[in-house]
């Protein structure tokens, strides 16, 4: 008898090879999809419950002539970021802006919250608002996603009607066009 004719050896080897091939056929598509980047949203939407809170946040900030910060509840979907709730943070004497970065990191944590919104009420030349995230803003945004290990949603209110938002995370930033809230 040849080596392949021994009882139990040929059939067992084929069974293992066939089982392995079936496993690969099922697993490879899932593994390939795991490395595919998630779709990048192209729109921001403020739900009805969030809009009044954003206006109140701006009004409080403008009245105090000082920055205000709030937590954002948001869902990042395939093509849209939906902001559903806003929770203003209590003003403290923690820093010159009234809200410490540590307080916003702790208070605005996942899963309930997905990031923050803050105001810029100061005027650049006495007329034009600061409508971009500052270097300090970006530092806090980076600390947020490094701490929580999920993409964060961040918005900046720079007038009573205008906002700029972005997603910040390990894959980089996704900036959205200026819009109204």
PDB file of C-alpha atoms in Angstrom:
ATOM      1  CA  UNK A   1       0.000   0.000   0.000  1.00  0.00           C
ATOM      2  CA  UNK A   2       1.143   3.546  -0.703  1.00  0.00           C
ATOM      3  CA  UNK A   3       1.222   6.301   1.856  1.00  0.00           C
ATOM      4  CA  UNK A   4      -2.059   7.831   0.716  1.00  0.00           C
ATOM      5  CA  UNK A   5      -3.902   4.539   1.033  1.00  0.00           C
ATOM      6  CA  UNK A   6      -3.721   4.233   4.828  1.00  0.00           C
ATOM      7  CA  UNK A   7      -7.066   4.147   6.530  1.00  0.00           C
ATOM      8  CA  UNK A   8      -8.280   7.532   7.771  1.00  0.00           C
ATOM      9  CA  UNK A   9      -5.438   9.694   6.475  1.00  0.00           C
ATOM     10  CA  UNK A  10      -6.684  10.771   3.054  1.00  0.00           C
ATOM     11  CA  UNK A  11     -10.256  11.589   4.062  1.00  0.00           C
ATOM     12  CA  UNK A  12      -9.230  13.492   7.202  1.00  0.00           C
ATOM     13  CA  UNK A  13      -6.746  15.645   5.344  1.00  0.00           C
ATOM     14  CA  UNK A  14      -9.342  16.520   2.702  1.00  0.00           C
ATOM     15  CA  UNK A  15     -11.903  17.350   5.393  1.00  0.00           C
ATOM     16  CA  UNK A  16      -9.491  19.734   7.135  1.00  0.00           C
ATOM     17  CA  UNK A  17      -8.556  21.415   3.836  1.00  0.00           C
ATOM     18  CA  UNK A  18     -12.206  21.734   2.801  1.00  0.00           C
ATOM     19  CA  UNK A  19     -13.211  23.125   6.213  1.00  0.00           C
ATOM     20  CA  UNK A  20     -10.370  25.648   6.119  1.00  0.00           C
ATOM     21  CA  UNK A  21     -11.316  26.749   2.595  1.00  0.00           C
ATOM     22  CA  UNK A  22     -14.957  27.249   3.665  1.00  0.00           C
ATOM     23  CA  UNK A  23     -13.861  29.246   6.698  1.00  0.00           C
ATOM     24  CA  UNK A  24     -11.704  31.499   4.527  1.00  0.00           C
ATOM     25  CA  UNK A  25     -14.514  31.975   2.012  1.00  0.00           C
ATOM     26  CA  UNK A  26     -16.801  33.215   4.787  1.00  0.00           C
ATOM     27  CA  UNK A  27     -14.248  35.211   6.817  1.00  0.00           C
ATOM     28  CA  UNK A  28     -12.311  37.061   4.095  1.00  0.00           C
ATOM     29  CA  UNK A  29     -15.189  39.353   3.003  1.00  0.00           C
ATOM     30  CA  UNK A  30     -15.794  40.365   6.643  1.00  0.00           C
ATOM     31  CA  UNK A  31     -12.113  40.969   7.310  1.00  0.00           C
ATOM     32  CA  UNK A  32     -11.718  42.966   4.109  1.00  0.00           C
ATOM     33  CA  UNK A  33     -14.685  45.142   5.092  1.00  0.00           C
ATOM     34  CA  UNK A  34     -13.232  45.755   8.552  1.00  0.00           C
ATOM     35  CA  UNK A  35     -10.347  47.707   7.031  1.00  0.00           C
ATOM     36  CA  UNK A  36     -12.568  49.819   4.809  1.00  0.00           C
ATOM     37  CA  UNK A  37     -12.921  53.361   6.173  1.00  0.00           C
ATOM     38  CA  UNK A  38     -16.363  54.413   7.371  1.00  0.00           C
ATOM     39  CA  UNK A  39     -18.283  56.713   5.028  1.00  0.00           C
ATOM     40  CA  UNK A  40     -17.633  60.395   5.624  1.00  0.00           C
ATOM     41  CA  UNK A  41     -20.746  62.450   6.422  1.00  0.00           C
ATOM     42  CA  UNK A  42     -21.332  65.424   4.154  1.00  0.00           C
ATOM     43  CA  UNK A  43     -23.995  67.285   6.157  1.00  0.00           C
ATOM     44  CA  UNK A  44     -24.756  68.533   9.662  1.00  0.00           C
ATOM     45  CA  UNK A  45     -28.313  68.695  10.941  1.00  0.00           C
ATOM     46  CA  UNK A  46     -29.543  70.356  14.114  1.00  0.00           C
ATOM     47  CA  UNK A  47     -32.670  68.602  15.342  1.00  0.00           C
ATOM     48  CA  UNK A  48     -35.599  70.640  16.672  1.00  0.00           C
ATOM     49  CA  UNK A  49     -34.706  69.960  20.318  1.00  0.00           C
ATOM     50  CA  UNK A  50     -31.147  71.260  19.915  1.00  0.00           C
ATOM     51  CA  UNK A  51     -31.831  74.520  18.078  1.00  0.00           C
ATOM     52  CA  UNK A  52     -33.443  76.479  20.965  1.00  0.00           C
ATOM     53  CA  UNK A  53     -30.637  75.416  23.322  1.00  0.00           C
ATOM     54  CA  UNK A  54     -28.003  76.637  20.867  1.00  0.00           C
ATOM     55  CA  UNK A  55     -29.760  80.024  20.653  1.00  0.00           C
ATOM     56  CA  UNK A  56     -29.961  80.222  24.468  1.00  0.00           C
ATOM     57  CA  UNK A  57     -26.253  79.380  24.693  1.00  0.00           C
ATOM     58  CA  UNK A  58     -25.414  82.189  22.260  1.00  0.00           C
ATOM     59  CA  UNK A  59     -27.696  84.680  24.044  1.00  0.00           C
ATOM     60  CA  UNK A  60     -26.126  83.882  27.444  1.00  0.00           C
ATOM     61  CA  UNK A  61     -22.664  84.241  25.948  1.00  0.00           C
ATOM     62  CA  UNK A  62     -23.451  87.550  24.230  1.00  0.00           C
ATOM     63  CA  UNK A  63     -25.053  88.956  27.405  1.00  0.00           C
ATOM     64  CA  UNK A  64     -22.062  87.961  29.550  1.00  0.00           C
ATOM     65  CA  UNK A  65     -19.581  88.927  26.804  1.00  0.00           C
ATOM     66  CA  UNK A  66     -17.800  85.663  27.563  1.00  0.00           C
ATOM     67  CA  UNK A  67     -17.394  82.253  25.997  1.00  0.00           C
ATOM     68  CA  UNK A  68     -19.880  79.535  26.909  1.00  0.00           C
ATOM     69  CA  UNK A  69     -19.585  75.768  26.393  1.00  0.00           C
ATOM     70  CA  UNK A  70     -22.139  72.959  26.133  1.00  0.00           C
ATOM     71  CA  UNK A  71     -22.128  69.209  25.585  1.00  0.00           C
ATOM     72  CA  UNK A  72     -23.494  67.863  22.302  1.00  0.00           C
ATOM     73  CA  UNK A  73     -25.484  64.674  21.854  1.00  0.00           C
ATOM     74  CA  UNK A  74     -24.915  63.574  18.275  1.00  0.00           C
ATOM     75  CA  UNK A  75     -25.164  60.611  15.953  1.00  0.00           C
ATOM     76  CA  UNK A  76     -22.666  60.211  13.123  1.00  0.00           C
ATOM     77  CA  UNK A  77     -24.522  58.432  10.350  1.00  0.00           C
ATOM     78  CA  UNK A  78     -23.354  57.461   6.882  1.00  0.00           C
ATOM     79  CA  UNK A  79     -24.053  60.838   5.264  1.00  0.00           C
ATOM     80  CA  UNK A  80     -25.219  63.135   8.086  1.00  0.00           C
ATOM     81  CA  UNK A  81     -24.237  64.222  11.582  1.00  0.00           C
ATOM     82  CA  UNK A  82     -27.376  64.793  13.658  1.00  0.00           C
ATOM     83  CA  UNK A  83     -27.172  67.010  16.736  1.00  0.00           C
ATOM     84  CA  UNK A  84     -30.103  66.108  18.984  1.00  0.00           C
ATOM     85  CA  UNK A  85     -29.413  67.656  22.406  1.00  0.00           C
ATOM     86  CA  UNK A  86     -27.353  70.395  24.013  1.00  0.00           C
ATOM     87  CA  UNK A  87     -26.424  70.707  27.709  1.00  0.00           C
ATOM     88  CA  UNK A  88     -24.807  74.020  28.772  1.00  0.00           C
ATOM     89  CA  UNK A  89     -21.973  73.624  31.279  1.00  0.00           C
ATOM     90  CA  UNK A  90     -21.915  75.623  34.468  1.00  0.00           C
ATOM     91  CA  UNK A  91     -19.642  78.652  34.427  1.00  0.00           C
ATOM     92  CA  UNK A  92     -16.791  78.433  36.962  1.00  0.00           C
ATOM     93  CA  UNK A  93     -13.724  80.482  37.741  1.00  0.00           C
ATOM     94  CA  UNK A  94     -11.475  77.718  36.407  1.00  0.00           C
ATOM     95  CA  UNK A  95      -9.872  79.816  33.697  1.00  0.00           C
ATOM     96  CA  UNK A  96     -10.183  83.125  31.882  1.00  0.00           C
ATOM     97  CA  UNK A  97     -12.905  81.717  29.646  1.00  0.00           C
ATOM     98  CA  UNK A  98     -15.041  80.495  32.535  1.00  0.00           C
ATOM     99  CA  UNK A  99     -15.178  76.801  31.564  1.00  0.00           C
ATOM    100  CA  UNK A 100     -12.162  74.570  32.059  1.00  0.00           C
ATOM    101  CA  UNK A 101     -11.107  72.056  29.431  1.00  0.00           C
ATOM    102  CA  UNK A 102     -11.055  69.376  32.138  1.00  0.00           C
ATOM    103  CA  UNK A 103     -14.694  70.120  33.013  1.00  0.00           C
ATOM    104  CA  UNK A 104     -15.806  69.780  29.404  1.00  0.00           C
ATOM    105  CA  UNK A 105     -13.813  66.549  28.964  1.00  0.00           C
ATOM    106  CA  UNK A 106     -15.403  64.999  32.056  1.00  0.00           C
ATOM    107  CA  UNK A 107     -18.931  66.334  31.617  1.00  0.00           C
ATOM    108  CA  UNK A 108     -19.269  65.744  27.868  1.00  0.00           C
ATOM    109  CA  UNK A 109     -18.192  62.115  27.781  1.00  0.00           C
ATOM    110  CA  UNK A 110     -19.533  59.250  25.676  1.00  0.00           C
ATOM    111  CA  UNK A 111     -21.860  57.503  25.314  1.00  0.00           C
ATOM    112  CA  UNK A 112     -24.382  60.199  26.277  1.00  0.00           C
ATOM    113  CA  UNK A 113     -22.391  63.039  24.725  1.00  0.00           C
ATOM    114  CA  UNK A 114     -20.377  63.081  21.508  1.00  0.00           C
ATOM    115  CA  UNK A 115     -18.510  66.394  21.799  1.00  0.00           C
ATOM    116  CA  UNK A 116     -18.947  70.073  22.566  1.00  0.00           C
ATOM    117  CA  UNK A 117     -20.145  73.386  21.211  1.00  0.00           C
ATOM    118  CA  UNK A 118     -18.780  76.720  22.328  1.00  0.00           C
ATOM    119  CA  UNK A 119     -19.173  80.377  21.465  1.00  0.00           C
ATOM    120  CA  UNK A 120     -16.839  83.067  20.171  1.00  0.00           C
ATOM    121  CA  UNK A 121     -18.385  86.427  21.040  1.00  0.00           C
ATOM    122  CA  UNK A 122     -15.209  88.510  20.786  1.00  0.00           C
ATOM    123  CA  UNK A 123     -14.838  90.538  17.605  1.00  0.00           C
ATOM    124  CA  UNK A 124     -11.601  90.419  15.641  1.00  0.00           C
ATOM    125  CA  UNK A 125     -11.588  94.017  14.431  1.00  0.00           C
ATOM    126  CA  UNK A 126     -14.501  95.344  16.419  1.00  0.00           C
ATOM    127  CA  UNK A 127     -16.893  94.096  13.719  1.00  0.00           C
ATOM    128  CA  UNK A 128     -16.062  90.588  12.486  1.00  0.00           C
ATOM    129  CA  UNK A 129     -16.479  87.522  14.698  1.00  0.00           C
ATOM    130  CA  UNK A 130     -13.773  84.917  15.121  1.00  0.00           C
ATOM    131  CA  UNK A 131     -15.391  82.268  12.961  1.00  0.00           C
ATOM    132  CA  UNK A 132     -12.673  79.610  13.115  1.00  0.00           C
ATOM    133  CA  UNK A 133     -11.601  77.188  15.825  1.00  0.00           C
ATOM    134  CA  UNK A 134      -8.576  78.571  17.643  1.00  0.00           C
ATOM    135  CA  UNK A 135      -5.397  76.623  18.376  1.00  0.00           C
ATOM    136  CA  UNK A 136      -6.577  76.202  21.981  1.00  0.00           C
ATOM    137  CA  UNK A 137      -9.952  74.914  20.704  1.00  0.00           C
ATOM    138  CA  UNK A 138      -8.167  72.349  18.554  1.00  0.00           C
ATOM    139  CA  UNK A 139      -6.059  71.253  21.522  1.00  0.00           C
ATOM    140  CA  UNK A 140      -9.177  70.533  23.580  1.00  0.00           C
ATOM    141  CA  UNK A 141     -10.774  68.711  20.642  1.00  0.00           C
ATOM    142  CA  UNK A 142      -7.693  66.523  20.287  1.00  0.00           C
ATOM    143  CA  UNK A 143      -7.653  65.790  24.027  1.00  0.00           C
ATOM    144  CA  UNK A 144     -11.336  64.773  23.802  1.00  0.00           C
ATOM    145  CA  UNK A 145     -10.937  62.114  21.122  1.00  0.00           C
ATOM    146  CA  UNK A 146      -7.631  60.875  22.572  1.00  0.00           C
ATOM    147  CA  UNK A 147      -9.325  60.439  25.931  1.00  0.00           C
ATOM    148  CA  UNK A 148     -12.521  58.771  24.688  1.00  0.00           C
ATOM    149  CA  UNK A 149     -11.140  56.977  21.577  1.00  0.00           C
ATOM    150  CA  UNK A 150     -14.142  57.864  19.391  1.00  0.00           C
ATOM    151  CA  UNK A 151     -14.700  60.568  16.811  1.00  0.00           C
ATOM    152  CA  UNK A 152     -15.896  63.753  18.466  1.00  0.00           C
ATOM    153  CA  UNK A 153     -18.359  66.316  17.128  1.00  0.00           C
ATOM    154  CA  UNK A 154     -17.425  69.958  17.724  1.00  0.00           C
ATOM    155  CA  UNK A 155     -19.241  73.154  16.818  1.00  0.00           C
ATOM    156  CA  UNK A 156     -18.475  76.842  17.149  1.00  0.00           C
ATOM    157  CA  UNK A 157     -21.248  79.441  17.351  1.00  0.00           C
ATOM    158  CA  UNK A 158     -19.868  82.751  16.112  1.00  0.00           C
ATOM    159  CA  UNK A 159     -23.093  84.731  15.771  1.00  0.00           C
ATOM    160  CA  UNK A 160     -26.726  84.457  16.773  1.00  0.00           C
ATOM    161  CA  UNK A 161     -27.407  82.357  13.666  1.00  0.00           C
ATOM    162  CA  UNK A 162     -24.081  81.058  12.295  1.00  0.00           C
ATOM    163  CA  UNK A 163     -22.101  77.963  13.164  1.00  0.00           C
ATOM    164  CA  UNK A 164     -19.174  75.926  11.919  1.00  0.00           C
ATOM    165  CA  UNK A 165     -18.803  72.264  12.892  1.00  0.00           C
ATOM    166  CA  UNK A 166     -16.418  69.395  12.383  1.00  0.00           C
ATOM    167  CA  UNK A 167     -15.704  65.833  13.337  1.00  0.00           C
ATOM    168  CA  UNK A 168     -12.314  65.298  14.933  1.00  0.00           C
ATOM    169  CA  UNK A 169     -10.835  61.867  15.480  1.00  0.00           C
ATOM    170  CA  UNK A 170      -7.989  59.447  14.872  1.00  0.00           C
ATOM    171  CA  UNK A 171      -8.502  59.604  11.092  1.00  0.00           C
ATOM    172  CA  UNK A 172      -8.209  63.415  11.100  1.00  0.00           C
ATOM    173  CA  UNK A 173     -10.735  66.198  10.819  1.00  0.00           C
ATOM    174  CA  UNK A 174     -13.854  66.418   8.679  1.00  0.00           C
ATOM    175  CA  UNK A 175     -14.807  70.063   8.253  1.00  0.00           C
ATOM    176  CA  UNK A 176     -18.275  71.167   7.260  1.00  0.00           C
ATOM    177  CA  UNK A 177     -19.262  74.406   5.515  1.00  0.00           C
ATOM    178  CA  UNK A 178     -20.482  77.271   7.625  1.00  0.00           C
ATOM    179  CA  UNK A 179     -24.204  77.071   8.171  1.00  0.00           C
ATOM    180  CA  UNK A 180     -27.107  78.365  10.204  1.00  0.00           C
ATOM    181  CA  UNK A 181     -28.564  76.804  13.319  1.00  0.00           C
TER     182      UNK A 181
END
